[in-house]
PDB file of C-alpha atoms and ligand atoms in Angstrom:
ATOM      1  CA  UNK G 227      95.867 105.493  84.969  1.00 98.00           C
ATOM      2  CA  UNK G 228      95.351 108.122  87.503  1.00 98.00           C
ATOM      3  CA  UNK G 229      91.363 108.887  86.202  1.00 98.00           C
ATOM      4  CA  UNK G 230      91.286 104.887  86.747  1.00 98.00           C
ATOM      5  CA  UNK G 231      92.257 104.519  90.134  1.00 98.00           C
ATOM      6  CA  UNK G 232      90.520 107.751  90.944  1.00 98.00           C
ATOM      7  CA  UNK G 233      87.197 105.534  90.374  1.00 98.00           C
ATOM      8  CA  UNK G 234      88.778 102.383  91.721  1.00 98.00           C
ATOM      9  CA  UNK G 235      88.900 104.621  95.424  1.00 98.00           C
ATOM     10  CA  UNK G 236      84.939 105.683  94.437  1.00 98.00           C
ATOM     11  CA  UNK G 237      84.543 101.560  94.304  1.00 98.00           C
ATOM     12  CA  UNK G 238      86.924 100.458  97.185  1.00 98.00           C
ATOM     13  CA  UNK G 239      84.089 103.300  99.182  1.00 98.00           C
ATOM     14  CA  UNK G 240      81.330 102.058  97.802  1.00 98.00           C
ATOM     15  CA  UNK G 241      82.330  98.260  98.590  1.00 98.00           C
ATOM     16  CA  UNK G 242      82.717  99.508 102.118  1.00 98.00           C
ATOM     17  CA  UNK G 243      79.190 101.356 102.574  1.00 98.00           C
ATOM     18  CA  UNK G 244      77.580  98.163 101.164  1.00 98.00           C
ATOM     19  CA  UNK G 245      79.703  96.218 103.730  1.00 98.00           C
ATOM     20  CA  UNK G 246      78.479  98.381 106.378  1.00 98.00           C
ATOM     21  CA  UNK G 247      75.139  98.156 105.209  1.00 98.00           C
ATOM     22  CA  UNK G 248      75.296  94.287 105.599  1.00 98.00           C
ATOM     23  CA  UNK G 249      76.262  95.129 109.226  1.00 98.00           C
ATOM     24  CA  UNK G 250      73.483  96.917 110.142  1.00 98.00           C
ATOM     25  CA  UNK G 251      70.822  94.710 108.517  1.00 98.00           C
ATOM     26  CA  UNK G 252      72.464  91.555 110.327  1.00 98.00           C
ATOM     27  CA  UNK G 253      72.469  93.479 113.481  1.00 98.00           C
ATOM     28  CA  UNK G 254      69.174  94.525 113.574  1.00 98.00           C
ATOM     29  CA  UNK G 255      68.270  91.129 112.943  1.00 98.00           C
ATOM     30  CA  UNK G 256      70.595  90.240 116.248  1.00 97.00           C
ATOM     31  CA  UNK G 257      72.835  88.528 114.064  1.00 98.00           C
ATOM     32  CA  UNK G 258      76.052  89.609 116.167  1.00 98.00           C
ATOM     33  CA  UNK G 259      78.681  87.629 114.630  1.00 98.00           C
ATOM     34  CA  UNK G 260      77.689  88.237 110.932  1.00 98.00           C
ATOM     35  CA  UNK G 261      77.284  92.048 112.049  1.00 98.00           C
ATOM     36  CA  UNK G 262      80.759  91.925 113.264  1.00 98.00           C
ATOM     37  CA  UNK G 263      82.297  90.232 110.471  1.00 98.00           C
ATOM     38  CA  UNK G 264      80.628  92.632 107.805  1.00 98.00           C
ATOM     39  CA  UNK G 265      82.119  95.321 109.918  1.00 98.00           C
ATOM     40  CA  UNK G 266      85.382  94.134 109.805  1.00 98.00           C
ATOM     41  CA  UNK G 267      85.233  94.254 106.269  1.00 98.00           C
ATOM     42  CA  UNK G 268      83.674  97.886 105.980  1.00 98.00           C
ATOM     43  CA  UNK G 269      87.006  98.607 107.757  1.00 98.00           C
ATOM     44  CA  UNK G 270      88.741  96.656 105.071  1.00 98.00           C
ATOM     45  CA  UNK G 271      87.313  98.043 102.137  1.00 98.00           C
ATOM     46  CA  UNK G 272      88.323 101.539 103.806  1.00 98.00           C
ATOM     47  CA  UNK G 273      91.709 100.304 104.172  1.00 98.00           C
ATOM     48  CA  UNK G 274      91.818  99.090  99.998  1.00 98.00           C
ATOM     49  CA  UNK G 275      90.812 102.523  99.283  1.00 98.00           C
ATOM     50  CA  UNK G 276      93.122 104.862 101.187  1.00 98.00           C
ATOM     51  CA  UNK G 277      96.095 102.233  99.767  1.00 98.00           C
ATOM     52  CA  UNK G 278      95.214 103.783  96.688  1.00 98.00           C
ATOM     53  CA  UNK G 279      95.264 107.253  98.103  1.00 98.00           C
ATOM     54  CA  UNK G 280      98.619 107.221  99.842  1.00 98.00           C
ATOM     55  CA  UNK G 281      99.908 105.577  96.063  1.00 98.00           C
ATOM     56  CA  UNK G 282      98.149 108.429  94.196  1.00 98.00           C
ATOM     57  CA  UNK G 283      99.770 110.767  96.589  1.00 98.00           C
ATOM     58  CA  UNK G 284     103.072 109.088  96.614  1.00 98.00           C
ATOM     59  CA  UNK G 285     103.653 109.492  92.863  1.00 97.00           C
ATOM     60  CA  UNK G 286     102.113 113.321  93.184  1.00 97.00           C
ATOM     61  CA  UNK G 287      98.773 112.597  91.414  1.00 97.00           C
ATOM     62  CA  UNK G 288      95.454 114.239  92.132  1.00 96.00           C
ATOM     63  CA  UNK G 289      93.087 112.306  94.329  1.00 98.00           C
ATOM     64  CA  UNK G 290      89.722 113.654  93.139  1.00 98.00           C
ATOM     65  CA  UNK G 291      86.643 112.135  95.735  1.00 97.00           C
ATOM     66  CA  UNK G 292      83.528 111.305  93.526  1.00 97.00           C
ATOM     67  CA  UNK G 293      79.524 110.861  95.062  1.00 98.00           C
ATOM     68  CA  UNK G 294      78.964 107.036  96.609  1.00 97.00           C
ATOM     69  CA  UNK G 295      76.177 105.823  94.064  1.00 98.00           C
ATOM     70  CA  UNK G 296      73.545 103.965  95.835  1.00 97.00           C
ATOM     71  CA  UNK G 297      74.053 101.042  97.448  1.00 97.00           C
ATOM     72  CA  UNK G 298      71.228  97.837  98.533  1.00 97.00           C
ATOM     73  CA  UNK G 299      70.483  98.005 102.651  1.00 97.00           C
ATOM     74  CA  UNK G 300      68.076  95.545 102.995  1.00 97.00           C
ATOM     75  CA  UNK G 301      69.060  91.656 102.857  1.00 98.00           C
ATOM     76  CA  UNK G 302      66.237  90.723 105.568  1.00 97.00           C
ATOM     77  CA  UNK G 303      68.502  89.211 108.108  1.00 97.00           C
ATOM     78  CA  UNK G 304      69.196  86.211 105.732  1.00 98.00           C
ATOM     79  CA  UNK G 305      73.466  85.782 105.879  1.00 98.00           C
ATOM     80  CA  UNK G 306      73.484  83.704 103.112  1.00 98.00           C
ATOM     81  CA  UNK G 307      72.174  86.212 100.867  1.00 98.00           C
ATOM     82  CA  UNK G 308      74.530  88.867 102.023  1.00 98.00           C
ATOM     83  CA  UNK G 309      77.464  86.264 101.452  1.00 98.00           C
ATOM     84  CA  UNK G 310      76.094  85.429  98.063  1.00 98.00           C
ATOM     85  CA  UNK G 311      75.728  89.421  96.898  1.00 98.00           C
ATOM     86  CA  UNK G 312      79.012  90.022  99.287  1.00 98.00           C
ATOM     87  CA  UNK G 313      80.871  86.677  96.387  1.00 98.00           C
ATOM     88  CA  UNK G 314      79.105  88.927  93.358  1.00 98.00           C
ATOM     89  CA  UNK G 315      80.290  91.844  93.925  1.00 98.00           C
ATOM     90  CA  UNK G 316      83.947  90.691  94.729  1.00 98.00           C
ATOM     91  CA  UNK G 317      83.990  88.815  91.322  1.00 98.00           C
ATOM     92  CA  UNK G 318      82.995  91.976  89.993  1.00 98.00           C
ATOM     93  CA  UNK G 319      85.876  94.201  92.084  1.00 98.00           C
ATOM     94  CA  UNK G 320      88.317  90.939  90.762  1.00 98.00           C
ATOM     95  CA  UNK G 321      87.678  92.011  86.993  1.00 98.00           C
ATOM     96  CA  UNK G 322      88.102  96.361  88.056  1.00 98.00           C
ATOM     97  CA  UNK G 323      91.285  95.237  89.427  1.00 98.00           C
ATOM     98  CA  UNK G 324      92.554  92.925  86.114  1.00 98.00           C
ATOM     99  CA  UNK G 325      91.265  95.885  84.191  1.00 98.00           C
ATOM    100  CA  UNK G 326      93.724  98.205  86.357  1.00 98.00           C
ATOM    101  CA  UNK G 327      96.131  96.088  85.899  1.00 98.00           C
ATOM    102  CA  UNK G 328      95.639  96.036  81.874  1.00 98.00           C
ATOM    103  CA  UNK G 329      96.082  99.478  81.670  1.00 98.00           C
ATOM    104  CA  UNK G 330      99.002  99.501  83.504  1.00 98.00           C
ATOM    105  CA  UNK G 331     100.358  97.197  81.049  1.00 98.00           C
ATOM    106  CA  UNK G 332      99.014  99.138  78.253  1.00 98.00           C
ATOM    107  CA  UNK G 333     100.639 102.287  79.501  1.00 98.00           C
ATOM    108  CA  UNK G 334     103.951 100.330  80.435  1.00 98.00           C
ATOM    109  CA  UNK G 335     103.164 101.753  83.924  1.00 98.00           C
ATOM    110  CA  UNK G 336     105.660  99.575  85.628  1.00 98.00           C
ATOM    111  CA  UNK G 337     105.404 100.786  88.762  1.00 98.00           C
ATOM    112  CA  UNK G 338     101.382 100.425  89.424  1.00 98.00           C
ATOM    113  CA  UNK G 339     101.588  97.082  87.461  1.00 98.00           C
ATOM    114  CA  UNK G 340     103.834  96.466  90.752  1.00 98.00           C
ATOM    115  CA  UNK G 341     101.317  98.261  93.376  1.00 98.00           C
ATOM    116  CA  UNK G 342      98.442  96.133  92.050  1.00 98.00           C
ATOM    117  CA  UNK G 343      99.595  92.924  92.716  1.00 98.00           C
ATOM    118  CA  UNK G 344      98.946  93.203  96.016  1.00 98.00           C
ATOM    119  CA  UNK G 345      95.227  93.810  94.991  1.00 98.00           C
ATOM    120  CA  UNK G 346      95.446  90.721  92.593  1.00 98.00           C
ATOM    121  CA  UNK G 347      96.130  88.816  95.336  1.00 98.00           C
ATOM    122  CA  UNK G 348      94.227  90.396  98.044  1.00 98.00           C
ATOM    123  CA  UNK G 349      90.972  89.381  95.720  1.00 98.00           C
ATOM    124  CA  UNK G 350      91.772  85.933  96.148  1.00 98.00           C
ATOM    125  CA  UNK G 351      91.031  86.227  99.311  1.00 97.00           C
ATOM    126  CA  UNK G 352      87.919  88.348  99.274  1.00 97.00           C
ATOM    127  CA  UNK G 353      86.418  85.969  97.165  1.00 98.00           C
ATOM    128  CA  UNK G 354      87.525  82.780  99.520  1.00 98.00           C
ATOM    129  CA  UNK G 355      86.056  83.878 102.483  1.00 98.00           C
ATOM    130  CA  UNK G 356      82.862  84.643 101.046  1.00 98.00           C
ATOM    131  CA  UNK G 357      82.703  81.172  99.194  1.00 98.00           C
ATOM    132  CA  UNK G 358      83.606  79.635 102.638  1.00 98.00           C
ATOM    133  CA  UNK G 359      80.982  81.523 104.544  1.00 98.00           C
ATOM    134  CA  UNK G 360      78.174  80.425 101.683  1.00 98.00           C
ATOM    135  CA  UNK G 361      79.551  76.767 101.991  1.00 98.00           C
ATOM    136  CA  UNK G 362      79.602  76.794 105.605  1.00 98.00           C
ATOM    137  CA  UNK G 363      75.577  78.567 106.345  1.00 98.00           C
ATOM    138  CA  UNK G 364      74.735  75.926 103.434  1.00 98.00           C
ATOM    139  CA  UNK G 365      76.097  72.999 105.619  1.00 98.00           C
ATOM    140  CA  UNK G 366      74.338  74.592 108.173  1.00 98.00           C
ATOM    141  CA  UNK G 367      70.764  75.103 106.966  1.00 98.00           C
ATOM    142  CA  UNK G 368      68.009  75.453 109.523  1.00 96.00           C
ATOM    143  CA  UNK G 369      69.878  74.045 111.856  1.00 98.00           C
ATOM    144  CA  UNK G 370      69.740  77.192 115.052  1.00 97.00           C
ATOM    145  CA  UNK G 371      72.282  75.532 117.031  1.00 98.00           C
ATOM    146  CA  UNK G 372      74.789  75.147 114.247  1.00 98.00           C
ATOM    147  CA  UNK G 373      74.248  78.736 113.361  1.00 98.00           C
ATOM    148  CA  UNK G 374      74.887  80.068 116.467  1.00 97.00           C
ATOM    149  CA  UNK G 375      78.311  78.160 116.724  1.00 97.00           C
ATOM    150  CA  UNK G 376      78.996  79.931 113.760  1.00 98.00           C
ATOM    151  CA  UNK G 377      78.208  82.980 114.372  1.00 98.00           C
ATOM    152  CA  UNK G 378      80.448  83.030 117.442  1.00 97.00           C
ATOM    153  CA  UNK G 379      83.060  81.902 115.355  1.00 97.00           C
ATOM    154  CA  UNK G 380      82.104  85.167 113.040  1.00 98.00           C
ATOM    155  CA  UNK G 381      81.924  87.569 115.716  1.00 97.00           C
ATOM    156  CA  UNK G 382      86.061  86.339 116.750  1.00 95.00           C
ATOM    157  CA  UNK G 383      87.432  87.827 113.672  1.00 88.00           C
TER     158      UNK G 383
HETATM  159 FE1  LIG B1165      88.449  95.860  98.099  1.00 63.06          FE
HETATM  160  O1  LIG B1165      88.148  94.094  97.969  1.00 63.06           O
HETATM  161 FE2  LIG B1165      86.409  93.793  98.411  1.00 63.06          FE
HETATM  162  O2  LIG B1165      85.586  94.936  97.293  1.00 63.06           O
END
């Protein structure tokens, strides 16, 4: 269990540098609001990961800090690509934290099985903001003026 969430920190990281990388792209493309809002969930991801190290700490387990594997940085200033990869990957982190939560099980770890559900539900979330965002630059379209409504609206969070 410990070896497990010992990689789920590596992944929470990694989520956040591709996050951040989002940022950067969207605000070199002056893309404020979608810079902002990728930013916000950089800070997130960093949040999901050091969760994990104060629970690793609090039951007197080793936190052991792996290398961040590479990560994409170029989405050409398109946000509905970056929502799209941002919905992939969070599918993906959905079924790391079910498979967390199946070893817990497996290793009648009661007390993670408990910790995690906080992630199980957290990844609703993740997911249903991305889906919304794709939805919502869909509805939009090519339409500048819409876009820059919603980018304001982006750049509040
Ligand atoms: Fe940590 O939830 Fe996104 O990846």
């Amino acid at each position: 269990m410990q070896e497990a969430i010992n990689a789920q920190i590596n992944a929470e990281m990694w989520s956040a540098y591709l996050y951040l990388a989002m940022s950067m792209d969207a605000s070199s493309h002056g893309l404020r609001g979608v810079a902002n809002w990728f930013k916000k969930q950089y800070e997130e991801e960093m949040e999901h990961a050091f969760k994990f190290v104060g629970y690793l700490q609090s039951q007197l387990c080793r936190v052991e800090l792996a290398p961040i594997a590479e990560f994409p940085t170029c989405w050409d200033g398109c946000p509905l690509k970056m929502f799209e990869n941002a919905l992939a990957h969070e599918k993906k982190v959905t079924g790391m934290i079910n498979n967390l939560c199946a070893i817990a099980a497996e290793e009648k770890d009661y007390a993670t099985g408990i910790f995690l559900q906080w992630y199980v539900t957290e990844q609703i979330e993740e997911e249903a903001n991305c889906q919304d965002a794709i939805d919502a630059l869909k509805m939009i379209g090519e339409d500048k003026a819409a876009f820059f409504m919603y980018d304001s609206q982006l750049a509040a969070r």
